[in-house]
Amino acid sequence: MLRLNNMYFTEDIAMLTQSDLFLAAAGFLSGLIKTGVGVGSGLVLLPTLALVFPAKVALGLGAPMLLASDIIGLHYYWKQWLPRRELTRLFLAIIPGLFIGIVLLPMIPGRAFRIGVGIFGALYALGMLWPQFPVTALLKKGVGKLNAHCGDSEEQNRKGAYFYGFLGGLSTVLAHAGGLVWSLYLLTAARDRRVFVGTTVILFFITNIYKTISYVWIDIISLSALAQVIPAIPMIFIGSYLGNIVNKRCNHLLFRKIVLCFIFFVSITLCV
């Protein structure tokens, strides 16, 4: 049987093969969505893996898988990010969030964490599918006021970088959701689309390295568990390649809605 309570995958050959296949399929789906629709692949990967693995183990396995897709992103968007001064400011704000997230994570009970992931994913998908959803409308109003307060001046822009940077660092450690938070800041800080994407890619790359190391350090996953991710990496690359084709040739809006419906139903399953 699979021993997940101490995060060591000591199981028979058949179960190893089954786990490898599931990780490969999840990696393929993550890569496909990341380049195909732009919806945060972490929001798809985490609840999907949590269907089979405990939520915290799924969180740990997701970091190196997301890191693999970040490498592809760096190839396409190398140095197409914010100026060094602004990027440094953002990273300085992210670092405390990363540390606090790693301290908080072991304190959250496994069952509560699983339900929390499910609720977050369901609300996110519902909000994107139904913009008039009360929670979504309230968040949009709050974000709009905050961005208006941040404005375009140097001082106000710095405040926005500190706030969104810290919150994104915390969110990415706890739920691979930092991209959602950082994008709220980048909507005003990075007007150019390629700079927007390039900045998120470098943020993901650095933070996913940190998360992978930290998850092992706090025993969320073990080094032997990380080895199970290796067979999924080629599938992540293939999914990313096909996602780029889907983005160019398929109905983007329809594909996005399908992905959001998938996130919603998987997230609801985690809450049961």
Tab-separated table of C-alpha atoms in Angstrom:
chain	number	residue	atom	x	y	z
A	1	MET	CA	0.000	0.000	0.000
A	2	LEU	CA	0.996	3.615	-0.473
A	3	ARG	CA	2.347	5.139	2.764
A	4	LEU	CA	1.391	8.791	2.497
A	5	ASN	CA	1.331	9.684	6.189
A	6	ASN	CA	5.138	9.945	6.243
A	7	MET	CA	5.299	10.921	2.566
A	8	TYR	CA	7.321	7.902	1.435
A	9	PHE	CA	6.024	6.069	-1.611
A	10	THR	CA	6.776	2.428	-0.651
A	11	GLU	CA	4.340	0.447	-2.720
A	12	ASP	CA	4.226	-2.491	-5.105
A	13	ILE	CA	5.229	-2.137	-8.762
A	14	ALA	CA	1.664	-1.983	-10.034
A	15	MET	CA	0.779	0.926	-7.764
A	16	LEU	CA	3.977	2.732	-8.729
A	17	THR	CA	3.008	2.437	-12.359
A	18	GLN	CA	-0.497	3.700	-11.617
A	19	SER	CA	0.867	6.709	-9.714
A	20	ASP	CA	3.348	7.489	-12.477
A	21	LEU	CA	0.608	7.407	-15.096
A	22	PHE	CA	-1.610	9.709	-13.062
A	23	LEU	CA	1.209	12.188	-12.463
A	24	ALA	CA	2.070	12.129	-16.167
A	25	ALA	CA	-1.569	12.760	-17.110
A	26	ALA	CA	-1.838	15.611	-14.594
A	27	GLY	CA	1.415	17.088	-15.884
A	28	PHE	CA	0.194	16.902	-19.469
A	29	LEU	CA	-3.048	18.651	-18.509
A	30	SER	CA	-1.162	21.324	-16.579
A	31	GLY	CA	1.158	22.070	-19.496
A	32	LEU	CA	-1.732	22.097	-21.962
A	33	ILE	CA	-3.688	24.606	-19.885
A	34	LYS	CA	-0.719	26.845	-19.043
A	35	THR	CA	0.081	27.581	-22.694
A	36	GLY	CA	-3.361	26.941	-24.130
A	37	VAL	CA	-5.684	29.093	-22.076
A	38	GLY	CA	-3.673	31.112	-19.586
A	39	VAL	CA	-5.672	29.914	-16.545
A	40	GLY	CA	-3.246	29.278	-13.673
A	41	SER	CA	-1.963	25.759	-14.196
A	42	GLY	CA	-1.351	25.441	-10.456
A	43	LEU	CA	-5.076	25.880	-9.832
A	44	VAL	CA	-5.680	22.899	-12.117
A	45	LEU	CA	-2.768	20.768	-10.961
A	46	LEU	CA	-3.305	21.029	-7.190
A	47	PRO	CA	-6.962	19.897	-6.954
A	48	THR	CA	-6.394	17.254	-9.649
A	49	LEU	CA	-3.494	15.654	-7.767
A	50	ALA	CA	-5.454	15.997	-4.514
A	51	LEU	CA	-8.023	13.549	-5.900
A	52	VAL	CA	-5.429	10.780	-5.487
A	53	PHE	CA	-2.876	12.113	-3.009
A	54	PRO	CA	-3.382	13.935	0.306
A	55	ALA	CA	-3.708	17.652	-0.419
A	56	LYS	CA	-0.350	18.599	1.099
A	57	VAL	CA	1.432	15.853	-0.844
A	58	ALA	CA	-0.303	17.114	-3.985
A	59	LEU	CA	0.959	20.607	-3.155
A	60	GLY	CA	4.509	19.296	-2.815
A	61	LEU	CA	4.428	17.265	-6.016
A	62	GLY	CA	3.010	20.221	-7.920
A	63	ALA	CA	6.011	22.506	-7.307
A	64	PRO	CA	8.615	20.585	-9.377
A	65	MET	CA	6.016	19.891	-12.065
A	66	LEU	CA	5.249	23.600	-12.364
A	67	LEU	CA	8.975	24.322	-12.347
A	68	ALA	CA	9.390	22.155	-15.448
A	69	SER	CA	6.830	24.243	-17.324
A	70	ASP	CA	8.522	27.438	-16.094
A	71	ILE	CA	11.700	26.394	-17.913
A	72	ILE	CA	9.752	26.380	-21.170
A	73	GLY	CA	8.392	29.815	-20.362
A	74	LEU	CA	11.884	31.193	-19.714
A	75	HIS	CA	12.928	30.028	-23.172
A	76	TYR	CA	10.171	32.069	-24.808
A	77	TYR	CA	10.232	35.136	-22.526
A	78	TRP	CA	13.881	35.483	-21.477
A	79	LYS	CA	14.547	39.015	-20.151
A	80	GLN	CA	11.101	40.195	-21.251
A	81	TRP	CA	10.118	41.238	-17.749
A	82	LEU	CA	9.918	44.387	-15.635
A	83	PRO	CA	13.024	46.576	-15.261
A	84	ARG	CA	15.507	45.301	-12.682
A	85	ARG	CA	14.593	47.931	-10.093
A	86	GLU	CA	10.870	47.113	-10.161
A	87	LEU	CA	11.500	43.364	-10.279
A	88	THR	CA	13.844	43.574	-7.280
A	89	ARG	CA	11.230	45.544	-5.347
A	90	LEU	CA	8.645	42.866	-6.088
A	91	PHE	CA	10.960	40.032	-5.021
A	92	LEU	CA	11.829	41.807	-1.760
A	93	ALA	CA	8.111	41.835	-0.950
A	94	ILE	CA	7.625	38.215	-2.012
A	95	ILE	CA	10.356	36.803	0.254
A	96	PRO	CA	8.566	37.435	3.612
A	97	GLY	CA	5.388	35.895	2.187
A	98	LEU	CA	7.315	32.770	1.170
A	99	PHE	CA	8.840	32.359	4.632
A	100	ILE	CA	5.570	32.939	6.489
A	101	GLY	CA	3.765	30.493	4.195
A	102	ILE	CA	6.270	27.733	4.938
A	103	VAL	CA	5.891	28.373	8.684
A	104	LEU	CA	2.077	28.256	8.512
A	105	LEU	CA	1.734	25.237	6.217
A	106	PRO	CA	2.648	22.495	8.754
A	107	MET	CA	0.171	23.993	11.245
A	108	ILE	CA	-2.846	23.490	8.963
A	109	PRO	CA	-4.587	20.097	9.465
A	110	GLY	CA	-4.579	17.900	6.354
A	111	ARG	CA	-8.371	17.622	6.107
A	112	ALA	CA	-8.848	21.362	6.566
A	113	PHE	CA	-6.209	22.028	3.919
A	114	ARG	CA	-7.954	19.708	1.435
A	115	ILE	CA	-11.309	21.433	1.986
A	116	GLY	CA	-9.651	24.847	1.762
A	117	VAL	CA	-8.134	23.947	-1.611
A	118	GLY	CA	-11.544	22.773	-2.797
A	119	ILE	CA	-13.353	25.920	-1.669
A	120	PHE	CA	-10.726	28.210	-3.192
A	121	GLY	CA	-10.767	26.377	-6.528
A	122	ALA	CA	-14.568	26.267	-6.686
A	123	LEU	CA	-14.952	29.977	-5.885
A	124	TYR	CA	-12.302	30.911	-8.425
A	125	ALA	CA	-13.896	28.860	-11.213
A	126	LEU	CA	-17.404	30.030	-10.339
A	127	GLY	CA	-16.267	33.639	-10.304
A	128	MET	CA	-14.651	33.347	-13.739
A	129	LEU	CA	-17.662	31.548	-15.233
A	130	TRP	CA	-20.171	33.886	-13.601
A	131	PRO	CA	-18.713	37.421	-13.297
A	132	GLN	CA	-21.857	38.614	-11.480
A	133	PHE	CA	-21.240	36.087	-8.699
A	134	PRO	CA	-21.456	38.166	-5.459
A	135	VAL	CA	-18.032	37.143	-4.157
A	136	THR	CA	-16.431	37.969	-7.510
A	137	ALA	CA	-18.183	41.332	-7.768
A	138	LEU	CA	-17.062	42.244	-4.251
A	139	LEU	CA	-13.453	41.255	-4.953
A	140	LYS	CA	-13.397	43.198	-8.218
A	141	LYS	CA	-14.700	46.275	-6.432
A	142	GLY	CA	-12.073	45.972	-3.720
A	143	VAL	CA	-9.232	45.366	-6.172
A	144	GLY	CA	-10.387	48.300	-8.289
A	145	LYS	CA	-10.264	50.636	-5.293
A	146	LEU	CA	-6.860	49.317	-4.253
A	147	ASN	CA	-5.386	49.732	-7.731
A	148	ALA	CA	-6.836	53.227	-7.955
A	149	HIS	CA	-5.166	54.023	-4.638
A	150	CYS	CA	-1.851	52.612	-5.888
A	151	GLY	CA	-2.036	54.790	-8.999
A	152	ASP	CA	0.907	55.429	-11.329
A	153	SER	CA	3.223	57.512	-9.144
A	154	GLU	CA	6.518	56.015	-7.954
A	155	GLU	CA	5.474	56.016	-4.289
A	156	GLN	CA	2.056	54.484	-4.961
A	157	ASN	CA	3.532	51.913	-7.349
A	158	ARG	CA	5.971	50.854	-4.641
A	159	LYS	CA	3.129	50.331	-2.179
A	160	GLY	CA	1.319	48.135	-4.700
A	161	ALA	CA	4.453	46.055	-5.300
A	162	TYR	CA	4.926	45.480	-1.565
A	163	PHE	CA	1.283	44.545	-0.952
A	164	TYR	CA	0.733	42.249	-3.935
A	165	GLY	CA	4.253	40.837	-3.717
A	166	PHE	CA	3.844	39.748	-0.103
A	167	LEU	CA	0.327	38.377	-0.596
A	168	GLY	CA	1.384	36.517	-3.742
A	169	GLY	CA	4.359	34.958	-1.959
A	170	LEU	CA	2.070	33.680	0.780
A	171	SER	CA	-0.527	32.414	-1.718
A	172	THR	CA	1.944	30.579	-3.918
A	173	VAL	CA	3.327	28.574	-0.985
A	174	LEU	CA	-0.093	27.624	0.374
A	175	ALA	CA	-1.987	26.935	-2.865
A	176	HIS	CA	0.162	27.604	-5.976
A	177	ALA	CA	-2.036	30.688	-6.425
A	178	GLY	CA	0.547	33.460	-6.427
A	179	GLY	CA	0.043	34.150	-10.117
A	180	LEU	CA	-3.501	35.344	-9.505
A	181	VAL	CA	-2.327	37.889	-6.945
A	182	TRP	CA	0.714	39.096	-8.874
A	183	SER	CA	-1.374	39.588	-12.001
A	184	LEU	CA	-3.483	42.167	-10.129
A	185	TYR	CA	-0.355	44.284	-9.706
A	186	LEU	CA	1.060	43.587	-13.167
A	187	LEU	CA	-2.139	44.736	-14.868
A	188	THR	CA	-1.015	48.287	-14.096
A	189	ALA	CA	2.769	47.829	-13.753
A	190	ALA	CA	3.313	45.860	-16.988
A	191	ARG	CA	1.290	47.388	-19.806
A	192	ASP	CA	2.992	45.296	-22.491
A	193	ARG	CA	1.551	41.779	-22.779
A	194	ARG	CA	4.907	40.056	-23.217
A	195	VAL	CA	6.381	41.928	-20.250
A	196	PHE	CA	3.343	40.845	-18.224
A	197	VAL	CA	3.843	37.166	-19.107
A	198	GLY	CA	7.638	37.345	-18.883
A	199	THR	CA	7.462	38.805	-15.377
A	200	THR	CA	5.115	36.075	-14.153
A	201	VAL	CA	7.396	33.434	-15.678
A	202	ILE	CA	10.490	34.626	-13.799
A	203	LEU	CA	8.468	34.981	-10.577
A	204	PHE	CA	7.140	31.428	-10.952
A	205	PHE	CA	10.576	30.032	-11.778
A	206	ILE	CA	12.295	31.469	-8.693
A	207	THR	CA	9.455	30.748	-6.267
A	208	ASN	CA	8.931	27.180	-7.512
A	209	ILE	CA	12.613	26.426	-6.857
A	210	TYR	CA	12.142	27.739	-3.318
A	211	LYS	CA	8.903	25.812	-2.825
A	212	THR	CA	10.354	22.516	-4.055
A	213	ILE	CA	13.278	22.752	-1.623
A	214	SER	CA	11.113	23.986	1.263
A	215	TYR	CA	8.437	21.305	0.862
A	216	VAL	CA	11.151	18.657	1.210
A	217	TRP	CA	12.676	20.493	4.164
A	218	ILE	CA	9.399	20.566	6.146
A	219	ASP	CA	8.592	16.940	5.179
A	220	ILE	CA	5.585	17.691	2.997
A	221	ILE	CA	7.232	15.350	0.486
A	222	SER	CA	10.412	13.270	0.436
A	223	LEU	CA	13.235	13.073	-2.089
A	224	SER	CA	11.983	9.641	-3.137
A	225	ALA	CA	8.556	11.153	-3.799
A	226	LEU	CA	10.149	13.850	-5.965
A	227	ALA	CA	11.639	11.095	-8.115
A	228	GLN	CA	8.115	10.082	-9.114
A	229	VAL	CA	7.688	13.424	-10.852
A	230	ILE	CA	10.450	12.644	-13.378
A	231	PRO	CA	8.263	10.509	-15.718
A	232	ALA	CA	5.747	13.375	-15.875
A	233	ILE	CA	8.231	15.971	-17.150
A	234	PRO	CA	8.181	14.884	-20.833
A	235	MET	CA	4.378	14.963	-20.706
A	236	ILE	CA	4.492	18.520	-19.341
A	237	PHE	CA	6.625	19.543	-22.327
A	238	ILE	CA	4.270	17.790	-24.763
A	239	GLY	CA	1.227	19.367	-23.114
A	240	SER	CA	2.834	22.801	-23.314
A	241	TYR	CA	3.595	22.335	-27.015
A	242	LEU	CA	0.049	21.202	-27.803
A	243	GLY	CA	-1.383	23.979	-25.643
A	244	ASN	CA	0.369	26.526	-27.821
A	245	ILE	CA	-1.296	24.963	-30.878
A	246	VAL	CA	-4.685	24.950	-29.146
A	247	ASN	CA	-4.221	28.618	-28.296
A	248	LYS	CA	-3.677	29.472	-31.966
A	249	ARG	CA	-6.256	27.232	-33.647
A	250	CYS	CA	-9.115	26.469	-31.261
A	251	ASN	CA	-11.925	28.563	-29.816
A	252	HIS	CA	-10.129	30.143	-26.864
A	253	LEU	CA	-13.296	31.118	-25.001
A	254	LEU	CA	-14.806	27.629	-25.260
A	255	PHE	CA	-11.596	25.927	-24.158
A	256	ARG	CA	-11.290	28.317	-21.210
A	257	LYS	CA	-14.846	27.557	-20.085
A	258	ILE	CA	-14.187	23.811	-20.298
A	259	VAL	CA	-11.095	24.221	-18.116
A	260	LEU	CA	-12.978	26.326	-15.563
A	261	CYS	CA	-15.784	23.752	-15.398
A	262	PHE	CA	-13.152	21.072	-14.806
A	263	ILE	CA	-11.605	23.100	-11.967
A	264	PHE	CA	-15.030	23.657	-10.416
A	265	PHE	CA	-16.129	20.010	-10.377
A	266	VAL	CA	-12.753	18.702	-9.210
A	267	SER	CA	-12.702	21.314	-6.427
A	268	ILE	CA	-16.226	20.404	-5.306
A	269	THR	CA	-15.122	16.765	-5.112
A	270	LEU	CA	-12.384	17.755	-2.657
A	271	CYS	CA	-14.955	19.321	-0.335
A	272	VAL	CA	-17.059	16.156	-0.047
